[in-house]
Coordinates of C-alpha atoms and ligand atoms in Angstrom, one line a residue:
Chain A
M1 CA 40.7 138.2 76.1
S2 CA 40.2 137.3 79.7
Y3 CA 38.3 134.1 80.5
K4 CA 35.6 136.2 82.3
N5 CA 35.0 138.3 79.2
Y6 CA 35.1 135.2 77.0
R7 CA 32.4 133.6 79.1
L8 CA 30.1 136.6 78.8
K9 CA 30.7 136.8 75.0
T10 CA 30.0 133.1 74.7
F11 CA 26.8 133.5 76.6
E12 CA 25.7 136.2 74.2
K13 CA 26.2 133.9 71.3
A14 CA 24.5 131.0 73.0
S15 CA 21.6 133.2 74.0
L16 CA 21.1 134.2 70.4
C17 CA 21.0 130.6 69.4
R18 CA 18.5 129.6 72.1
N19 CA 16.2 132.5 71.5
F20 CA 16.3 131.7 67.8
E21 CA 15.4 128.1 68.3
N22 CA 12.6 128.9 70.7
E23 CA 11.1 131.0 67.9
V24 CA 11.5 128.2 65.4
F25 CA 9.8 125.9 67.8
K26 CA 6.8 128.1 67.8
R27 CA 6.7 128.4 64.0
V28 CA 6.8 124.6 63.7
N29 CA 4.0 124.2 66.1
E30 CA 2.0 126.9 64.3
K31 CA 2.7 124.9 61.1
I32 CA 4.2 127.9 59.4
I33 CA 7.3 125.7 58.9
N34 CA 6.3 122.3 57.5
F35 CA 9.5 120.5 56.6
P36 CA 11.7 118.6 59.0
V37 CA 13.5 120.9 61.5
Y38 CA 16.4 120.0 63.6
L39 CA 16.5 122.2 66.7
S40 CA 19.8 122.6 68.5
A41 CA 18.6 124.1 71.7
G42 CA 20.5 122.8 74.7
Q43 CA 23.6 122.2 72.6
E44 CA 24.4 125.7 71.6
Y45 CA 27.2 126.1 74.1
V46 CA 29.3 123.8 71.9
P47 CA 29.4 125.9 68.7
S48 CA 29.2 129.2 70.6
S49 CA 32.2 128.5 72.8
I50 CA 34.2 127.4 69.8
A51 CA 33.1 130.3 67.6
Q52 CA 34.1 132.8 70.3
I53 CA 37.6 131.3 70.5
V54 CA 37.9 131.3 66.7
K55 CA 36.8 135.0 66.7
D56 CA 39.4 135.9 69.3
K57 CA 42.1 134.2 67.3
K58 CA 40.9 136.2 64.2
Q59 CA 40.5 133.0 62.2
K60 CA 37.9 132.3 59.5
P61 CA 37.7 128.6 59.2
L62 CA 35.9 126.4 56.6
I63 CA 32.9 125.1 58.5
F64 CA 31.3 121.7 57.8
G65 CA 28.2 121.2 59.9
Q66 CA 25.5 118.6 59.9
H67 CA 21.7 118.6 60.0
R68 CA 21.5 120.2 63.4
G69 CA 23.2 123.4 62.2
H70 CA 21.2 126.5 63.2
S71 CA 23.4 127.2 66.2
I72 CA 26.6 126.6 64.2
Y73 CA 25.4 129.1 61.6
L74 CA 24.4 131.7 64.2
S75 CA 27.5 131.3 66.4
F76 CA 29.8 131.9 63.6
G77 CA 28.1 135.1 62.5
G78 CA 25.6 133.9 59.9
N79 CA 23.0 136.5 59.0
I80 CA 19.9 136.0 61.2
I81 CA 17.4 137.4 58.7
E82 CA 18.7 135.1 56.0
L83 CA 18.3 132.1 58.2
I84 CA 14.7 133.1 59.1
D85 CA 14.0 133.5 55.4
E86 CA 15.6 130.1 54.7
L87 CA 13.3 128.5 57.2
L88 CA 10.4 130.2 55.6
G89 CA 11.5 128.9 52.2
K90 CA 12.2 132.3 50.7
K91 CA 14.6 133.0 47.8
T92 CA 16.3 135.6 50.1
G93 CA 17.3 132.8 52.5
C94 CA 20.9 131.9 53.2
T95 CA 20.5 128.9 50.8
R96 CA 18.1 130.6 48.4
G97 CA 15.2 128.6 49.9
M98 CA 16.7 125.3 48.9
G99 CA 18.3 124.4 52.2
G100 CA 15.4 123.9 54.6
S101 CA 16.7 123.4 58.1
L102 CA 19.1 120.5 57.3
S103 CA 21.1 121.9 54.4
I104 CA 21.8 125.5 55.4
N105 CA 24.9 127.0 53.8
S106 CA 26.6 130.4 53.9
N107 CA 29.3 131.6 51.6
K108 CA 29.8 134.6 53.9
I109 CA 30.9 132.6 56.8
N110 CA 32.4 129.7 54.8
M111 CA 29.8 127.3 56.0
F112 CA 29.2 124.3 53.6
G113 CA 25.7 122.9 53.4
H114 CA 25.0 119.3 54.4
E115 CA 23.2 116.9 52.1
G116 CA 21.7 114.6 54.7
L117 CA 24.1 111.6 54.7
M118 CA 25.2 111.8 58.3
G119 CA 29.0 112.1 58.7
S120 CA 29.7 112.8 55.1
N121 CA 30.9 116.3 56.2
A122 CA 33.9 114.7 57.8
C123 CA 35.2 113.5 54.5
M124 CA 34.4 116.7 52.7
G125 CA 36.0 118.7 55.5
V126 CA 39.2 116.7 55.5
G127 CA 39.5 117.0 51.7
A128 CA 38.8 120.7 51.7
C129 CA 41.3 121.2 54.5
F130 CA 44.0 119.2 52.8
S131 CA 43.6 120.9 49.4
S132 CA 43.2 124.4 50.7
A133 CA 45.4 124.2 53.8
K134 CA 42.8 126.5 55.4
P135 CA 41.7 126.0 59.0
T136 CA 38.6 123.8 59.1
I137 CA 36.0 122.7 61.6
V138 CA 33.9 119.6 61.2
F139 CA 30.8 119.2 63.5
L140 CA 29.5 115.7 64.0
G141 CA 26.9 114.0 66.1
D142 CA 27.8 111.1 68.5
A143 CA 26.1 108.7 66.1
S144 CA 27.6 110.1 62.9
V145 CA 31.0 109.6 64.3
E146 CA 30.3 105.8 64.1
E147 CA 30.1 105.9 60.3
D148 CA 33.1 104.0 58.8
Y149 CA 33.9 106.9 56.5
V150 CA 34.1 109.3 59.4
L151 CA 36.7 107.1 61.0
A152 CA 38.6 106.9 57.7
S153 CA 38.6 110.7 57.6
L154 CA 39.9 111.0 61.1
S155 CA 42.7 108.7 60.2
W156 CA 43.7 110.6 57.1
A157 CA 43.5 114.0 58.9
A158 CA 45.9 112.6 61.5
K159 CA 48.3 111.2 58.9
K160 CA 48.4 114.5 57.0
E161 CA 48.6 116.6 60.2
L162 CA 45.8 118.9 59.0
P163 CA 44.8 122.2 60.7
I164 CA 41.4 120.8 61.5
L165 CA 39.1 120.5 64.5
F166 CA 36.6 117.7 64.8
V167 CA 33.8 118.4 67.2
V168 CA 31.4 115.8 68.3
E169 CA 28.3 117.3 69.8
D170 CA 27.5 114.3 72.0
N171 CA 23.9 114.5 73.0
N172 CA 23.9 110.7 73.7
Y173 CA 21.3 110.1 71.0
A174 CA 20.9 108.8 67.5
V175 CA 17.3 109.9 67.1
L176 CA 16.1 108.1 70.3
T177 CA 18.7 105.3 70.4
K178 CA 21.2 105.8 73.3
K179 CA 24.9 105.5 72.9
K180 CA 25.1 102.6 75.3
D181 CA 22.9 100.6 72.9
R182 CA 25.0 101.3 69.9
R183 CA 28.7 100.9 70.9
D184 CA 31.1 100.1 73.7
W185 CA 33.8 102.5 72.8
K186 CA 34.5 106.2 73.3
A187 CA 35.0 108.4 70.3
K188 CA 37.9 110.0 72.1
D189 CA 39.7 106.7 72.4
V190 CA 39.3 105.9 68.8
A191 CA 40.5 109.3 67.7
K192 CA 43.5 108.9 70.0
A193 CA 44.2 105.5 68.4
F194 CA 44.5 107.4 65.1
K195 CA 47.0 109.7 66.8
L196 CA 44.8 112.7 67.1
E197 CA 45.0 115.0 70.1
S198 CA 41.7 114.1 71.6
Y199 CA 39.5 115.1 74.5
D200 CA 36.2 114.1 76.1
I201 CA 34.7 117.0 78.0
D202 CA 31.4 118.5 78.9
D203 CA 30.1 121.7 77.4
Q204 CA 31.2 124.2 80.0
P205 CA 32.9 127.0 78.1
K206 CA 35.8 126.8 80.5
N207 CA 36.6 123.2 79.3
I208 CA 36.3 124.0 75.7
F209 CA 38.4 127.1 76.1
S210 CA 41.2 125.2 77.9
V211 CA 41.5 122.4 75.4
L212 CA 41.5 124.6 72.4
K213 CA 43.5 127.7 73.4
K214 CA 46.9 126.2 72.6
N215 CA 46.8 124.0 69.5
L216 CA 43.7 125.0 67.6
F217 CA 44.5 124.8 63.9
K218 CA 48.1 124.0 64.6
K219 CA 47.4 120.3 64.4
P220 CA 44.4 118.1 64.1
I221 CA 42.3 118.0 67.2
F222 CA 39.3 115.9 68.2
I223 CA 36.9 116.9 70.9
N224 CA 33.9 115.0 72.1
V225 CA 31.7 117.4 74.0
N226 CA 28.9 116.0 76.2
T227 CA 25.8 118.1 75.9
K228 CA 22.0 117.9 76.1
R229 CA 19.4 118.2 73.5
L230 CA 16.3 120.0 74.8
F231 CA 13.8 119.1 72.1
W232 CA 12.9 116.3 69.8
H233 CA 15.4 114.9 67.3
S234 CA 13.2 116.5 64.6
G235 CA 10.3 118.9 65.0
A236 CA 9.1 120.8 68.0
G237 CA 8.5 118.7 71.1
V238 CA 10.1 117.6 74.3
D239 CA 11.2 114.0 74.9
E240 CA 12.1 114.3 78.6
E241 CA 12.9 117.1 81.1
V242 CA 16.5 118.0 80.9
K243 CA 18.4 118.7 84.0
G244 CA 21.5 120.9 84.0
D245 CA 20.8 122.9 80.8
R246 CA 24.1 124.7 80.2
L247 CA 22.5 128.0 79.2
T248 CA 20.4 128.1 82.3
V249 CA 23.4 127.3 84.5
E250 CA 25.6 129.9 82.8
K251 CA 22.9 132.6 83.0
K252 CA 22.5 132.0 86.7
F253 CA 26.2 132.2 87.2
L254 CA 26.7 135.4 85.2
G255 CA 23.8 137.1 86.9
K256 CA 22.0 140.3 86.1
K257 CA 24.1 141.2 83.2
A258 CA 23.4 138.0 81.4
E259 CA 19.7 138.2 82.2
K260 CA 19.6 141.6 80.6
I261 CA 21.5 140.4 77.5
H262 CA 19.1 137.4 77.2
R263 CA 16.0 139.6 77.5
N264 CA 17.2 142.0 74.8
I265 CA 18.2 139.3 72.4
K266 CA 14.8 137.6 72.9
K267 CA 13.1 140.8 72.0
K268 CA 15.3 141.4 69.0
I269 CA 14.7 137.8 67.7
E270 CA 11.0 137.9 68.2
N271 CA 10.8 141.2 66.3
L272 CA 12.9 139.9 63.5
W273 CA 10.7 136.9 63.1
K274 CA 7.6 139.0 63.2
Q275 CA 9.0 141.4 60.5
R276 CA 9.9 138.5 58.2
L277 CA 6.6 136.8 58.7
E278 CA 4.8 140.0 57.8
K279 CA 6.9 140.5 54.6
Chain B
M1 CA 56.3 107.2 16.1
E2 CA 52.6 108.1 16.4
T3 CA 51.4 108.6 20.0
T4 CA 48.9 106.5 21.8
L5 CA 45.9 107.5 23.9
R6 CA 48.0 106.5 26.9
E7 CA 50.6 109.2 26.1
V8 CA 47.9 111.8 25.6
I9 CA 46.3 111.1 29.0
K10 CA 49.7 111.3 30.5
Q11 CA 50.5 114.7 28.9
I12 CA 47.1 116.1 29.8
T13 CA 47.6 115.0 33.4
F14 CA 51.1 116.6 33.5
K15 CA 49.7 119.8 32.2
H16 CA 46.9 119.8 34.7
L17 CA 49.3 119.4 37.5
K18 CA 52.0 121.8 36.4
K19 CA 50.2 124.5 34.6
F20 CA 46.9 124.6 36.5
K21 CA 48.1 123.5 39.9
G22 CA 45.5 120.7 39.9
Q23 CA 45.7 117.6 42.0
V24 CA 45.3 113.9 41.2
F25 CA 43.9 111.6 43.8
G26 CA 43.5 107.9 43.9
Q27 CA 44.7 104.6 45.5
N28 CA 47.9 102.8 44.5
L29 CA 48.8 105.4 42.0
T30 CA 52.5 105.7 42.4
G31 CA 54.1 102.4 41.7
V32 CA 51.5 99.9 40.6
G33 CA 52.2 100.4 36.9
W34 CA 51.4 104.2 37.3
V35 CA 47.7 103.6 36.3
A36 CA 48.6 101.4 33.3
G37 CA 51.2 104.0 32.3
T38 CA 48.7 106.9 32.0
L39 CA 50.1 108.8 35.0
P40 CA 53.4 110.8 34.9
K41 CA 55.8 109.7 37.5
L42 CA 55.1 112.4 40.1
Y43 CA 54.4 112.4 43.8
E44 CA 52.6 114.4 46.5
K45 CA 54.8 117.4 46.2
D46 CA 53.7 117.7 42.6
G47 CA 50.0 117.1 43.4
V48 CA 49.7 113.3 43.0
I49 CA 48.0 112.2 46.2
E50 CA 47.9 108.6 47.4
L51 CA 44.6 108.1 49.2
P52 CA 44.1 105.5 51.9
M53 CA 42.1 102.4 51.2
A54 CA 38.8 104.0 52.3
D55 CA 36.8 104.2 49.1
V56 CA 33.6 105.7 50.5
A57 CA 35.5 108.4 52.4
N58 CA 37.8 109.1 49.5
G59 CA 34.9 110.1 47.2
G60 CA 34.0 112.6 49.9
M61 CA 37.6 113.9 50.4
V62 CA 38.0 114.5 46.7
T63 CA 34.7 116.3 46.8
G64 CA 36.2 118.5 49.5
A65 CA 39.2 119.2 47.2
A66 CA 36.8 120.1 44.4
L67 CA 34.8 122.4 46.6
V68 CA 37.9 124.5 47.3
G69 CA 38.6 124.8 43.6
R70 CA 41.5 122.4 43.0
R71 CA 39.8 120.8 40.0
P72 CA 41.0 117.4 41.1
F73 CA 41.4 114.4 38.9
Y74 CA 40.1 111.3 40.7
I75 CA 41.3 108.0 39.5
I76 CA 39.2 104.9 40.2
R77 CA 41.3 102.1 39.0
Y78 CA 38.5 99.6 38.4
Q79 CA 35.0 100.8 37.8
G80 CA 33.6 98.1 40.1
Y81 CA 34.8 100.4 42.9
N82 CA 32.3 103.0 41.7
W83 CA 29.8 101.3 44.0
L84 CA 31.7 102.7 47.0
N85 CA 33.2 105.8 45.5
C86 CA 30.0 107.2 44.0
I87 CA 28.2 107.9 47.2
F88 CA 29.4 111.4 48.1
I89 CA 30.2 112.3 44.6
V90 CA 26.6 111.9 43.3
N91 CA 25.0 113.0 46.5
Y92 CA 27.2 116.0 47.2
A93 CA 29.6 117.1 44.5
C94 CA 27.0 116.7 41.8
K95 CA 24.3 118.6 43.8
S96 CA 26.4 121.3 45.3
K97 CA 26.2 123.8 42.5
E98 CA 22.4 123.6 42.3
I99 CA 21.7 123.6 46.0
W100 CA 24.4 125.7 47.5
N101 CA 25.7 127.6 44.5
K102 CA 29.1 126.0 45.2
P103 CA 30.4 124.0 42.3
A104 CA 32.6 121.1 42.9
P105 CA 34.3 120.4 39.5
M106 CA 36.2 117.2 39.3
F107 CA 37.4 114.9 36.6
I108 CA 36.8 111.3 37.5
R109 CA 38.8 108.8 35.5
G110 CA 37.1 105.5 35.9
L111 CA 39.0 102.6 34.3
S112 CA 37.1 99.6 33.0
S113 CA 38.5 96.4 31.8
E114 CA 37.1 93.6 29.7
G115 CA 36.1 90.3 31.4
G116 CA 38.1 87.7 33.2
L117 CA 38.5 89.7 36.4
G118 CA 35.7 88.3 38.5
P119 CA 32.5 89.7 39.9
V120 CA 33.6 93.3 40.6
S121 CA 36.6 94.4 38.5
T122 CA 35.1 93.2 35.2
S123 CA 33.4 95.8 32.9
S124 CA 32.1 99.3 33.1
H125 CA 29.7 100.5 35.9
I126 CA 28.6 104.0 34.8
S127 CA 24.9 103.3 35.0
I128 CA 25.0 104.0 38.8
F129 CA 26.2 107.6 38.1
Y130 CA 24.1 108.0 35.0
K131 CA 20.7 108.5 36.6
M132 CA 21.8 111.2 39.0
P133 CA 21.5 114.9 38.2
G134 CA 24.5 117.2 38.0
I135 CA 27.0 114.9 36.3
K136 CA 28.5 114.8 32.8
I137 CA 29.6 111.5 31.4
Y138 CA 32.0 110.8 28.6
S139 CA 33.7 107.6 27.3
P140 CA 36.5 108.7 25.0
M141 CA 38.4 105.9 23.3
T142 CA 40.6 108.1 21.0
K143 CA 43.1 110.9 21.5
N144 CA 40.9 113.7 20.0
E145 CA 38.0 112.6 22.0
Y146 CA 40.0 112.6 25.2
T147 CA 41.5 116.0 24.5
K148 CA 38.1 117.5 23.7
T149 CA 36.7 116.1 26.9
Y150 CA 39.4 117.6 29.0
K151 CA 39.0 121.0 27.3
K152 CA 35.3 120.9 28.0
F153 CA 36.0 120.1 31.7
M154 CA 38.4 123.1 32.0
K155 CA 35.6 125.4 30.7
S156 CA 33.0 123.8 33.0
D157 CA 32.3 123.7 36.7
D158 CA 30.5 120.4 36.6
V159 CA 31.5 116.9 37.8
F160 CA 32.9 114.9 34.8
Y161 CA 32.9 111.1 34.8
V162 CA 35.3 109.9 32.2
S163 CA 34.8 106.3 31.5
E164 CA 38.0 104.9 30.2
H165 CA 38.9 101.4 29.0
R166 CA 42.3 99.8 29.5
K167 CA 42.1 98.2 26.1
S168 CA 41.9 101.7 24.4
Y169 CA 45.2 103.0 25.8
E170 CA 47.2 101.5 22.9
N171 CA 44.8 103.1 20.4
K172 CA 46.4 105.5 17.9
I173 CA 43.5 106.0 15.5
E174 CA 40.4 108.1 15.5
L175 CA 37.1 106.3 15.1
K176 CA 34.8 107.9 12.5
N177 CA 31.1 107.8 12.0
S178 CA 29.9 106.3 8.8
L179 CA 26.4 107.3 7.8
K180 CA 24.2 107.6 4.8
K181 CA 20.5 107.4 3.9
N182 CA 18.6 104.1 3.6
L183 CA 21.0 101.8 5.6
D184 CA 19.8 98.5 6.9
I185 CA 20.9 99.2 10.4
I186 CA 23.0 101.7 12.3
L187 CA 25.4 100.6 15.1
M188 CA 25.7 102.8 18.1
P189 CA 28.5 101.4 20.2
I190 CA 29.9 102.7 23.5
S191 CA 33.3 102.2 25.1
V192 CA 35.5 99.3 24.1
T193 CA 32.7 97.7 22.1
R194 CA 33.4 100.4 19.5
F195 CA 36.4 98.5 18.3
E196 CA 34.4 95.3 17.8
A197 CA 31.5 97.2 16.2
E198 CA 33.9 98.6 13.6
K199 CA 35.0 95.1 12.7
A200 CA 31.4 93.9 12.5
K201 CA 30.4 96.8 10.3
N202 CA 33.3 96.2 7.9
Y203 CA 32.5 92.5 7.7
L204 CA 28.8 93.0 7.1
N205 CA 29.3 95.7 4.5
K206 CA 31.6 93.4 2.5
N207 CA 28.8 90.7 2.7
G208 CA 25.8 92.4 1.2
Y209 CA 24.6 94.4 4.2
K210 CA 24.4 98.2 4.5
V211 CA 25.5 99.0 8.0
G212 CA 26.3 102.5 9.4
I213 CA 28.0 103.4 12.6
I214 CA 27.7 106.3 15.1
H215 CA 30.4 106.3 17.7
L216 CA 29.1 107.4 21.0
Y217 CA 31.3 109.0 23.6
E218 CA 29.3 111.9 24.9
L219 CA 26.8 110.0 27.0
K220 CA 25.4 112.6 29.4
P221 CA 24.1 115.0 28.3
F222 CA 23.0 112.8 25.5
V223 CA 22.1 114.6 22.3
L224 CA 20.9 113.0 19.1
K225 CA 22.1 115.2 16.3
K226 CA 19.5 116.1 13.6
K227 CA 21.5 114.3 10.9
W228 CA 21.6 111.1 13.0
I229 CA 17.8 111.3 13.5
S230 CA 17.1 111.5 9.8
M231 CA 19.5 108.7 9.0
I232 CA 18.0 106.5 11.7
K233 CA 14.5 107.3 10.4
S234 CA 15.5 106.3 6.9
S235 CA 17.1 103.0 8.0
K236 CA 15.3 99.7 7.5
Y237 CA 15.8 98.1 10.9
G238 CA 16.7 101.0 13.2
V239 CA 19.7 100.9 15.6
L240 CA 21.8 98.3 17.5
M241 CA 23.5 99.7 20.6
T242 CA 26.4 97.9 22.3
D243 CA 28.1 98.6 25.6
N244 CA 30.6 97.2 28.1
D245 CA 28.1 97.8 31.0
Y246 CA 25.2 95.6 31.8
V247 CA 22.5 95.3 29.3
D248 CA 20.0 96.8 31.7
G249 CA 22.2 99.7 32.3
I250 CA 22.6 102.9 30.4
I251 CA 22.0 101.5 26.9
R252 CA 18.4 100.7 27.8
T253 CA 17.9 104.3 28.8
L254 CA 19.6 105.7 25.7
A255 CA 17.8 103.2 23.5
H256 CA 14.5 104.6 24.8
K257 CA 15.6 108.2 24.2
I258 CA 16.5 107.3 20.6
N259 CA 13.3 105.4 20.1
E260 CA 11.3 108.3 21.3
Q261 CA 12.9 110.7 18.9
T262 CA 13.0 108.4 15.8
N263 CA 10.1 106.0 16.3
K264 CA 12.5 103.2 15.2
K265 CA 13.4 100.0 17.0
V266 CA 16.6 100.2 19.0
Y267 CA 18.2 96.8 19.9
V268 CA 20.7 96.5 22.7
L269 CA 23.7 94.2 23.4
G270 CA 25.7 94.6 26.6
L271 CA 27.0 92.5 29.4
K272 CA 24.6 89.6 30.1
D273 CA 22.5 89.7 33.2
K274 CA 24.7 87.4 35.2
S275 CA 27.6 87.5 37.6
A276 CA 31.1 87.1 36.2
G277 CA 33.8 84.6 37.1
Y278 CA 37.4 84.5 36.1
T279 CA 37.6 82.1 33.1
R280 CA 36.6 82.5 29.5
E281 CA 33.6 80.2 30.1
T282 CA 32.5 81.9 33.4
S283 CA 33.3 85.5 32.7
N284 CA 30.9 88.1 31.3
F285 CA 32.4 89.7 28.2
P286 CA 31.1 92.6 26.2
P287 CA 29.6 91.8 22.8
S288 CA 32.2 90.6 20.3
A289 CA 32.2 91.4 16.5
L290 CA 30.8 87.9 16.0
E291 CA 27.9 88.4 18.4
I292 CA 27.1 91.7 16.8
I293 CA 27.1 90.1 13.3
T294 CA 24.9 87.3 14.5
K295 CA 22.5 89.7 16.1
I296 CA 22.2 91.7 12.9
K297 CA 21.6 88.6 10.9
K298 CA 18.9 87.6 13.3
I299 CA 17.2 91.0 13.1
K300 CA 17.2 90.8 9.3
A301 CA 15.9 87.2 9.2
K302 CA 13.1 88.0 11.7
K303 CA 12.0 91.0 9.6
R304 CA 11.8 89.0 6.5
L305 CA 9.3 86.5 8.0
Ligands
TPP401 C1 24.0 107.9 56.4 C2 22.8 108.1 57.2 N1 22.3 107.2 58.0 C3 21.2 107.4 58.7 C4 20.5 108.6 58.7 C5 19.3 108.8 59.5 N2 19.5 109.8 60.6 C6 19.4 111.1 60.5 S1 19.8 111.9 61.8 C7 20.3 110.5 62.6 C8 20.9 110.6 64.0 C9 22.1 111.3 64.0 O1 22.6 111.3 65.3 P1 23.8 112.2 65.7 O2 24.9 112.0 64.7 O3 24.2 111.8 67.1 O4 23.3 113.6 65.6 P2 22.1 114.3 66.4 O5 20.8 114.1 65.7 O6 22.1 113.7 67.8 O7 22.4 115.7 66.5 C10 20.1 109.4 61.8 C11 20.4 108.0 62.2 C12 21.1 109.6 57.8 N3 20.5 110.7 57.7 N4 22.2 109.3 57.1
MG402 MG1 23.4 112.5 68.8

């Protein structure tokens, strides 16, 4: 696939995620959803870009996400209706109504639910990858990567040369504590010290594409992707105005075609939510 | 020559690796005495995997192996390390079937030892697993019990915690329950204390007491058999439980369950509520036959008053 095409396809995925999260935002404000919700709006270019590469390579990896997982689920082809139902606590949800927002799971796309101990998914992902020899992706936050057990998992993945990709969605925050107040090291440098092929990039699809196109699932890779969270850590609100939102930048660049895609997806998602709420 | 429990564990492990393509994970497996001689001399190519010294992560990595269906054995060489290893096992592997419909069956072999090894490595520590949902706990001390436990595991998709004791590895005999109506007291020992409880029972029965024994190795789920209930109800003083874990650990919970179902007193003897050192004087040993005998004599004397 040409990069141009890849960029448009990635936009399509990211647009689905954004429109979905905007709908969730509304439902939280309307108090239709009453449990903690972790919105991923602003960060969707990370999973979307990766999912598009994985799709082009015709791979079906094991996916170990964290609490902020709606966009991971949707980017990798998780069923939209089942996620809506999950967030509405229905038995027909992707996790049979047990998963809330934090613990979503999908057998169909090989996505493993998260239990809530940040960073645990690095350990589980490494173990599953080692024992199955299947390609695996672990999504972490920039704070979760600080957990000692995450570092131990990176080390073992490197030692065993696993076909695994670690992705840090670096939004600079642990809830509201900034990275600079937590540590003086870069995740990429630590990963490199463990002998992982590692990168520190921003969430332009071009960057993600270029670092992954060659070695994805051929060896362990670590990418720290700088991105921006639009909404609160948990719940529906805005901490501060975000400049340079990736989706807005990409939509502008891609022009009319993208605008049309975005409009259509918005309509589709709004309708799906409406239908499920009326059920 | 009759085989020991050690040999049986070794044979089961060999079969698990070769026939069922299972995996065995743990630290310092290959070399440091091959887990007190319970592990066949095999390496990574055979499925025996040396883990790094990262106990918390390791529990999670083995959970990952279980999630993809490798039915791993996970060896924790001293149960004191349970404190680090249990985190992702109890919070993920044990919950995964119920929440995500993704079972993570694994067979944890936790080794305990008996006193003299300081604050961490001394004794059993299964209470920290016990209270959590989604786990099955066994403490086999004999060959039949171990074999039955493994067979149960192979038919199940649950997490099994198998609490072993280094002192039992040389054991060749089966330990049998001894029960009848109208006993003075019934002993219900767990883990290594079963050997001392047997000695205490034999001594007391030769000295005018009527003491029965129920050997406990299926700890969770814990089921009191109908026959046991009626024997306990007919006993004079109820039950004395003994364990190699702290006295405020699982025996308190089990004692309460027994009390609820029989309305009889259930006494407990376990590790004392103190930290252990390394010498005979400073360590924290499980109840000996003498301590069990003394306790029963005291119970009897008190009741007479
Ligand atoms: C082991 C553990 N420690 C602390 C928390 C509380 N907590 C939940 S989310 C979070 C921040 C995580 O930040 P990051 O990994 O960067 O992910 P983000 O929320 O930014 O997506 C914290 C501290 C937790 N859930 N688990
Ligand atoms: Mg963060």
